[in-house]
Coordinates of C-alpha atoms in Angstrom, one line a residue:
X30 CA 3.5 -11.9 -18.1
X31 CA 7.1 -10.9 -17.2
X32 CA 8.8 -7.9 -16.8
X33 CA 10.3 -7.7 -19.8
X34 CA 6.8 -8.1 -21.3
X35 CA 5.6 -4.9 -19.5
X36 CA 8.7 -2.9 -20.7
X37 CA 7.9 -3.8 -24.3
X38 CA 3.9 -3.7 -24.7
X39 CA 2.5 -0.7 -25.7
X40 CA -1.3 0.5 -25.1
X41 CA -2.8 1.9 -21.8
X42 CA -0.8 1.5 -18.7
X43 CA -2.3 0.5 -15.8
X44 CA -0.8 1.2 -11.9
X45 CA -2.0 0.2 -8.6
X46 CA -1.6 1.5 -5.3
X47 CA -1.9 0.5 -1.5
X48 CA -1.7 2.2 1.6
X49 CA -0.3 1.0 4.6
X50 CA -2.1 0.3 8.2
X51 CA -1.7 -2.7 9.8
X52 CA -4.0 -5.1 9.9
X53 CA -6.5 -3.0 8.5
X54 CA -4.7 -4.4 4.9
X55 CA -7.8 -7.0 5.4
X56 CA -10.1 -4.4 4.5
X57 CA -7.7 -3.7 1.3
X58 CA -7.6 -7.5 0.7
X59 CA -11.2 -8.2 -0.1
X60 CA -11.9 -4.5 -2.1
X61 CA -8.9 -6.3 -4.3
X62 CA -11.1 -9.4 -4.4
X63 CA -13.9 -7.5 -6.1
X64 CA -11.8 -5.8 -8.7
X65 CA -10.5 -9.1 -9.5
X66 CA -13.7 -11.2 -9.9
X67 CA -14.9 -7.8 -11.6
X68 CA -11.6 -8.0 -14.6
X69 CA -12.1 -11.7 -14.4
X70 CA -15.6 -11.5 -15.2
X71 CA -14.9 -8.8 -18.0
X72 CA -12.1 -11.0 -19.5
X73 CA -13.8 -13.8 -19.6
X74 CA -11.3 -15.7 -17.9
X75 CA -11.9 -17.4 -14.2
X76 CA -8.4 -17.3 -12.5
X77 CA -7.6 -14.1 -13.6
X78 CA -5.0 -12.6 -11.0
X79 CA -4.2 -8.7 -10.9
X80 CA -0.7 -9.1 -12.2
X81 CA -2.3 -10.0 -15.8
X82 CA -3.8 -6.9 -15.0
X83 CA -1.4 -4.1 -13.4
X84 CA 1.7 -2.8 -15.0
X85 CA 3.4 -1.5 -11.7
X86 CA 1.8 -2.5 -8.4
X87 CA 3.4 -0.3 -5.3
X88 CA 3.0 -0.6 -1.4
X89 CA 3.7 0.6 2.3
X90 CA 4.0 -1.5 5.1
X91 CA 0.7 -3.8 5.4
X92 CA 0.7 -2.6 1.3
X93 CA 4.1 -3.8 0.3
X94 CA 3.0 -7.3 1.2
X95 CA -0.1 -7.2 -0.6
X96 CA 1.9 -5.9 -2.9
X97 CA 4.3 -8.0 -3.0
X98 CA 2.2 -11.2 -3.0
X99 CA 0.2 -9.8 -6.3
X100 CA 3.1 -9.0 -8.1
X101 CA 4.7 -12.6 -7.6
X102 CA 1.6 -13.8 -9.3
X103 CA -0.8 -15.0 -6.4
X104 CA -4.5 -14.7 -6.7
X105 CA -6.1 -12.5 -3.7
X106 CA -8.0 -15.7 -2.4
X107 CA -3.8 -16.7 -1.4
X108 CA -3.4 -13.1 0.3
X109 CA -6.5 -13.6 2.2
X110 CA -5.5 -16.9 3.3
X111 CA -1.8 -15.4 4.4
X112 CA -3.3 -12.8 6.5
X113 CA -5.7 -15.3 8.3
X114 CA -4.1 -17.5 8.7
X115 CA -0.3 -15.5 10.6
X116 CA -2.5 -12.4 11.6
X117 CA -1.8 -13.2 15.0
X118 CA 1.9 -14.4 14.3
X119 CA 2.7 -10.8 13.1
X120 CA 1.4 -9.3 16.1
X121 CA 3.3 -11.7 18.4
X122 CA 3.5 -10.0 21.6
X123 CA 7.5 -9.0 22.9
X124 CA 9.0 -10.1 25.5
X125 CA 8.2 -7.8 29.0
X126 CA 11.8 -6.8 29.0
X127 CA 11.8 -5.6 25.5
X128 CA 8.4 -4.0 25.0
X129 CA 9.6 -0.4 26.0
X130 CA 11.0 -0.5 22.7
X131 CA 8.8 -2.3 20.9
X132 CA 5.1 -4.2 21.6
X133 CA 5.4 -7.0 18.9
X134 CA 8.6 -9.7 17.8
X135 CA 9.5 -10.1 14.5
X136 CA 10.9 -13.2 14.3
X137 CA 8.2 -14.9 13.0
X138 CA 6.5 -12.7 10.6
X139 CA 9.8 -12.9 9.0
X140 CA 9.9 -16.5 9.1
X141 CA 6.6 -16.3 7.4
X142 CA 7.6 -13.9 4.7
X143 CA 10.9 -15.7 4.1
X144 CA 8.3 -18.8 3.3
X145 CA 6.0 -17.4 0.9
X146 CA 8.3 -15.2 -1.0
X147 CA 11.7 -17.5 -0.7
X148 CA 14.2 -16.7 1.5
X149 CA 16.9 -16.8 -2.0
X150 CA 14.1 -14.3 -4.2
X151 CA 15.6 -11.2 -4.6
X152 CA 14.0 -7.8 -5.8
X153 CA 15.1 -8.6 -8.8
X154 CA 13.9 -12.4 -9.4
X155 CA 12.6 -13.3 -12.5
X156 CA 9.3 -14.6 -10.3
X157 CA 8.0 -10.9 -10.1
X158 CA 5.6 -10.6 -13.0
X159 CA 5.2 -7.2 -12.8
X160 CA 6.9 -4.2 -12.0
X161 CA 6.7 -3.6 -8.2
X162 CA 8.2 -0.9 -5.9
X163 CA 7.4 -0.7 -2.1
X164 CA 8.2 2.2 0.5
X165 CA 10.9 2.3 2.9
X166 CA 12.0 4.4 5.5
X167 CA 16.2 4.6 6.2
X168 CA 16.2 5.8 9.7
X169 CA 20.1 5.8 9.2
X170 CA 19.9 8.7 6.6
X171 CA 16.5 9.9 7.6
X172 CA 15.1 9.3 4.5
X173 CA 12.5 7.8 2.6
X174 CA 13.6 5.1 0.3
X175 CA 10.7 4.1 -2.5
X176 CA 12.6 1.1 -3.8
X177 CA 11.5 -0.8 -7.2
X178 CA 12.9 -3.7 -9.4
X179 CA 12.4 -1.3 -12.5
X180 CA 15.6 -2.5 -14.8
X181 CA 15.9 0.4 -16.2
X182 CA 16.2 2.3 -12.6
X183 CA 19.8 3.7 -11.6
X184 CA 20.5 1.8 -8.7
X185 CA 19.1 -1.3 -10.3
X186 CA 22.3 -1.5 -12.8
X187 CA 24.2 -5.0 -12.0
X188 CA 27.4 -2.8 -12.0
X189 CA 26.2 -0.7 -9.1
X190 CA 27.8 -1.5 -5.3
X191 CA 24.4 -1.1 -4.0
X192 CA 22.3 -2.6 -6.8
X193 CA 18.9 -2.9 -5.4
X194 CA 18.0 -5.8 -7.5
X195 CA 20.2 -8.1 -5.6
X196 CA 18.4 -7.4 -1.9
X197 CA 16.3 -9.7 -0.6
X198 CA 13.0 -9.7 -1.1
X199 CA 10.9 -10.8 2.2
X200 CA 14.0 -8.7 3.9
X201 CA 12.7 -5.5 2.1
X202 CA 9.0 -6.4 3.0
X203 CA 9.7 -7.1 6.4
X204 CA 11.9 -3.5 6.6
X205 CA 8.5 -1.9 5.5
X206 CA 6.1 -3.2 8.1
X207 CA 9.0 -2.2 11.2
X208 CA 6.2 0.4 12.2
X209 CA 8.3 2.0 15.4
X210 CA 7.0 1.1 18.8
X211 CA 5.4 -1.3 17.2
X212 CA 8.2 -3.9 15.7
X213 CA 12.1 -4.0 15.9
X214 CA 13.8 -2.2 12.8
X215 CA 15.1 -4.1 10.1
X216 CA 18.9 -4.3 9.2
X217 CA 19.8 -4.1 5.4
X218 CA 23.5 -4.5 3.9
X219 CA 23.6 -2.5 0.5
X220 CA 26.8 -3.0 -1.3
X221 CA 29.4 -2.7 1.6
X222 CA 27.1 -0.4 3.8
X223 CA 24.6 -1.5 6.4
X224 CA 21.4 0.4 6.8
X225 CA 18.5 0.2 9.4
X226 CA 15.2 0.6 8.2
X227 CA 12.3 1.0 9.7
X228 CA 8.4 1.4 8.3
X229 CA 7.8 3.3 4.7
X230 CA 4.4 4.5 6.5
X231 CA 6.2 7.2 8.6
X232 CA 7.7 8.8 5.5
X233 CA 5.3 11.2 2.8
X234 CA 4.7 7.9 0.9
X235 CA 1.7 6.1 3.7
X236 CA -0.4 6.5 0.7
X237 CA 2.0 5.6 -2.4
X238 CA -0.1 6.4 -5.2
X239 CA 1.4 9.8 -6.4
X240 CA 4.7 8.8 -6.4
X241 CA 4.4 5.6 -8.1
X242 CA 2.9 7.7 -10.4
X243 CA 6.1 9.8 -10.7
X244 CA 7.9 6.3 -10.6
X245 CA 6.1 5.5 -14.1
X246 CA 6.7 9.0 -15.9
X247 CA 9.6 11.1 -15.0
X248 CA 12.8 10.9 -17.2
X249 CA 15.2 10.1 -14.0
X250 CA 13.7 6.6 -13.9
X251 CA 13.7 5.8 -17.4
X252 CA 10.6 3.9 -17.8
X253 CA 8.6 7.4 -19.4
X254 CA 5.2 6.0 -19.5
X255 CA 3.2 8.4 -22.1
X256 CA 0.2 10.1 -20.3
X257 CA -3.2 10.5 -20.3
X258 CA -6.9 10.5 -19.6
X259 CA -7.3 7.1 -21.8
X260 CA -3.2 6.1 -21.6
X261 CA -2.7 5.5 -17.8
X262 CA -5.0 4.5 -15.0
X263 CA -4.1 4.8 -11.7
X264 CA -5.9 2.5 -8.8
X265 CA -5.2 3.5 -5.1
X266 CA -6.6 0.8 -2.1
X267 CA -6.7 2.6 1.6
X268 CA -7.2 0.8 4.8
X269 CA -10.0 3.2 6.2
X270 CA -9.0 6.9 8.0
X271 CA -10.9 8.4 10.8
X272 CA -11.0 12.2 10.7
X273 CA -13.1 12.1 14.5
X274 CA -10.4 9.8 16.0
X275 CA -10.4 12.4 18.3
X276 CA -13.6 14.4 19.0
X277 CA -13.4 14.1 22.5
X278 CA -10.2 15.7 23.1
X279 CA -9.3 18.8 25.6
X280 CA -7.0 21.4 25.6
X281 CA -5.7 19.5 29.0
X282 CA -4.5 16.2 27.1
X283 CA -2.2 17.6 24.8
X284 CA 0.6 16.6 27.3
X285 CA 4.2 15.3 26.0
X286 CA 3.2 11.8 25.8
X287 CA 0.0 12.3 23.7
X288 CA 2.0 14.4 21.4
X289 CA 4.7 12.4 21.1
X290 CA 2.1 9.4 20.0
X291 CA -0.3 11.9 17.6
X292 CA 1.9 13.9 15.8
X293 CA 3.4 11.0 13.9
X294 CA 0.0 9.7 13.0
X295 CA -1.3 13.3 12.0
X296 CA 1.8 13.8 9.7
X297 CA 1.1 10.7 8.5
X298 CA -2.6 11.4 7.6
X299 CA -1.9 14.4 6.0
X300 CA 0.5 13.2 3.9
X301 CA -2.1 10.2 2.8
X302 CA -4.5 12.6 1.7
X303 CA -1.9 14.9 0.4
X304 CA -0.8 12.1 -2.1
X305 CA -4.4 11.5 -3.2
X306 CA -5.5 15.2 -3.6
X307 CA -2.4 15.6 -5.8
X308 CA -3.8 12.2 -7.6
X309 CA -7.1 13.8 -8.0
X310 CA -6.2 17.4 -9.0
X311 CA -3.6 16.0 -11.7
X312 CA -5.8 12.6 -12.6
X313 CA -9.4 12.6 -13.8
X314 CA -11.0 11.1 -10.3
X315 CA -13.7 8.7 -11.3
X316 CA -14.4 7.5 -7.3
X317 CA -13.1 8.5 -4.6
X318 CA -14.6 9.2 -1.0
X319 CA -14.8 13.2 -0.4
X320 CA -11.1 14.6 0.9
X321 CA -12.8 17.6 2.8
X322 CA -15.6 19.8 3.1
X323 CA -13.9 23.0 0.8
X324 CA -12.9 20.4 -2.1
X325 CA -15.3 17.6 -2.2
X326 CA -14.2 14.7 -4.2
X327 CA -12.7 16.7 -7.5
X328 CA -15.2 14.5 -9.5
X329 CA -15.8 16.6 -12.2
X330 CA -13.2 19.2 -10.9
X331 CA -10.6 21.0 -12.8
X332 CA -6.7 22.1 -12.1
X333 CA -3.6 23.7 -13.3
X334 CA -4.0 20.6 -16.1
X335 CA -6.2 20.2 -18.5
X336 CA -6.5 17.5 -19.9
X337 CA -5.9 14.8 -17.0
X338 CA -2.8 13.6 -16.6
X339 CA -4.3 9.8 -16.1
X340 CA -7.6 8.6 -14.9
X341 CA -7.5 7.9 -10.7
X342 CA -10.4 6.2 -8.6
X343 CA -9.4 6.0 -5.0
X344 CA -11.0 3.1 -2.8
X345 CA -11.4 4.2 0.9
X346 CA -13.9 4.0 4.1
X347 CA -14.4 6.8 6.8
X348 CA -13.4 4.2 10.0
X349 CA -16.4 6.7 11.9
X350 CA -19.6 6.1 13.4
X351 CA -21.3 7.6 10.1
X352 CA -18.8 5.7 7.7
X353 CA -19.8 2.3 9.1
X354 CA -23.6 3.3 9.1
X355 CA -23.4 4.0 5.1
X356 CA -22.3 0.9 4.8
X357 CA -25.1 -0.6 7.0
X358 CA -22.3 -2.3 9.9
X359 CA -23.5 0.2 12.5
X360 CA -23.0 -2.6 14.8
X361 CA -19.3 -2.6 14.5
X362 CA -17.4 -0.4 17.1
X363 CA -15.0 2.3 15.0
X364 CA -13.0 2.7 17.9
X365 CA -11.8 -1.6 17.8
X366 CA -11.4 -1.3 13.2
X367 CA -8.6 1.6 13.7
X368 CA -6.3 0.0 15.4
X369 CA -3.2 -1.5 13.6
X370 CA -3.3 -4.6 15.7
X371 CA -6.5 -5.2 15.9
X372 CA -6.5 -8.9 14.9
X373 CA -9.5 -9.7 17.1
X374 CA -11.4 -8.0 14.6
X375 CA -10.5 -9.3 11.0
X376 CA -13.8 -10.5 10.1
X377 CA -15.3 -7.0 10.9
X378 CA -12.3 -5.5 8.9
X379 CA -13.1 -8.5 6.2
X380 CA -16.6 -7.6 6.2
X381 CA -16.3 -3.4 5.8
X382 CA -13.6 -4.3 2.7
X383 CA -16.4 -6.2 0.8
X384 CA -18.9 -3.7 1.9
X385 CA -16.4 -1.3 0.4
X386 CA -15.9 -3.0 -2.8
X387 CA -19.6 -3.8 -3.7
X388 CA -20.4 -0.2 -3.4
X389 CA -17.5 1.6 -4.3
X390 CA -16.0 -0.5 -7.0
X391 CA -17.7 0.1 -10.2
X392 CA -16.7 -1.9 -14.3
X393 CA -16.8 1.7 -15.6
X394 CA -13.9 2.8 -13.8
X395 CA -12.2 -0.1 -15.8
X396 CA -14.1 0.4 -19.0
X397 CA -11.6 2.6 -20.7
X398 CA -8.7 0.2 -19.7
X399 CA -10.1 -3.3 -20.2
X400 CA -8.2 -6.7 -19.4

């Protein structure tokens, strides 16, 4: 499949979305792995990859390299390999000197990146077999910059200074993984200005799968997908939330330093799960773990639209005490999966994904929209 194949086909279209967080993508990874064993299976066809699949594939930070790497073609078994194999090489500790800025280097995960996508591939290389848009944040406008190789995009015209099509790939990638405090921010020349970017995560857009949808319909973009219950299906991959991060907390530790390290991640949460209500309230949800006590899951539920816009089934895992135990891993420490770095613990995060995918990932949710 090319891109120009996509543009032309008609039928059901089908989009998939993935969150950011780190090294937690490993549990993203292997739910990935089931849906792709699941179409292969259904198809009828072994090495079945998920861009004979997707239409338009979108990420944040961890995402956009998943992302990235399915949209180029790769099977997941290749993605699980990547992440095993320079886990610890994109969480290479800074030096002393330059850790109050920021804990990890980045010279080598972009050394990495430069290798498996090409240091020459460009947004806009014909090797991207499916549409593909990942999430930036340009700290020097303070804004958050959801960049896609859609042709038919404004800023993808040849003619244009800043034509996003001729950026470099892994240079993108690498701009939406600069998590701050965490890695060094990424420095991108468009057209004849030079921008610094830094992590898609801390914009509304953690959780991309709204706005790709937007991406896929609205008339600025120029793709107009049609809509609909059995026209569009829309797949969003999380890498596990934690709403009792912080059950022990006092009144007393809400100091300057704790806020200046929380708010971030709360924003950042409840823009996640703002992206998903929004896909559940204007999607017909097939799965999808329950957003909060007052609303459930919206299985079932109705909204302002009737009928659905598309059909949505969200993949995700409560990283808590009773999240683990339903998946029967109460042995594994919640507090050691949440972190971002956490590379000591990829086969735990390995192990919750597949838990994840055997029980949450289901052939009916594909049954409308086969391979």
């Amino acid at each position: 499949m090319s891109i120009e194949t996509i543009l032309q086909k008609t039928g059901p279209r089908k989009l998939l979305a993935l969150d950011g967080g780190g090294i937690r993508g490993m549990l993203t990874i292997e739910v990935l792995a089931r849906i792709e064993k699941l179409l292969a299976d259904v198809k009828g066809v072994p090495d079945l990859v998920l861009a004979d699949y997707f239409d338009y594939i979108a990420g944040t930070s961890t995402g956009a390299i998943i992302a990235t790497c399915l949209a180029l073609g790769m099977p997941v078994a290749k993605v699980r390999d990547f992440y095993r194999e320079n886990g610890p090489a994109m969480f290479d500790r800074a030096a002393l000197l330059e850790m109050y800025r920021y804990r990890f280097r980045d010279d080598k995960l972009a050394d990495r990146l430069k290798k498996i996508f090409g240091a020459d591939t460009t947004l806009g290389s014909d090797r991207i077999r499916t549409l593909l848009m990942m999430v930036l944040r340009n700290a020097t406008t303070d804004s958050p910059w959801p960049l896609s190789n859609n042709p038919r995009a404004r800023y993808s015209r040849a003619d244009h200074p800043g034509c996003n099509l001729k950026l470099p790939l892994w240079q993108l990638v690498r701009a939406s993984t600069a998590a701050p405090t965490f890695f060094p921010p990424e420095s991108v020349r468009v057209g004849t200005k030079e921008f610094i970017f830094v992590d898609g995560g801390v914009t509304m857009y953690n959780n991309p799968s709204f706005q790709l949808f937007l991406m896929a319909t609205v008339e600025p973009y120029n793709l107009c997908w049609p809509t609909g219950e059995d026209r569009m299906l829309v797949v969003s991959v999380g890498t596990g939330t934690s709403t009792a991060a912080n059950a022990d907390l006092q009144p007393s530790d809400l100091n300057l330093l704790y806020n200046a390290g929380s708010v971030p991640s709360a924003l950042m949460t409840a823009a996640l799960n703002e992206q998903d209500f929004l896909c559940r309230v204007f999607g017909k949800c097939l799965a999808g773990p329950q957003i909060d006590r007052e609303v459930g899951n919206m299985i079932g539920q109705g909204g302002p639209i009737a009928p659905k816009l598309f059909t949505y089934v969200r993949y995700n895992v409560e990283l808590d005490r009773a999240g683990l135990e339903a998946l029967e891993l109460d042995y594994m420490n919640p507090v050691d999966l949440r972190k971002l770095d956490s590379i000591e613990h990829t086969d735990d995060l390995q192990e919750v994904g597949r838990r994840v995918g055997k029980t949450q990932v289901k052939a009916s949710h594909f049954q409308n929209f086969p391979p």
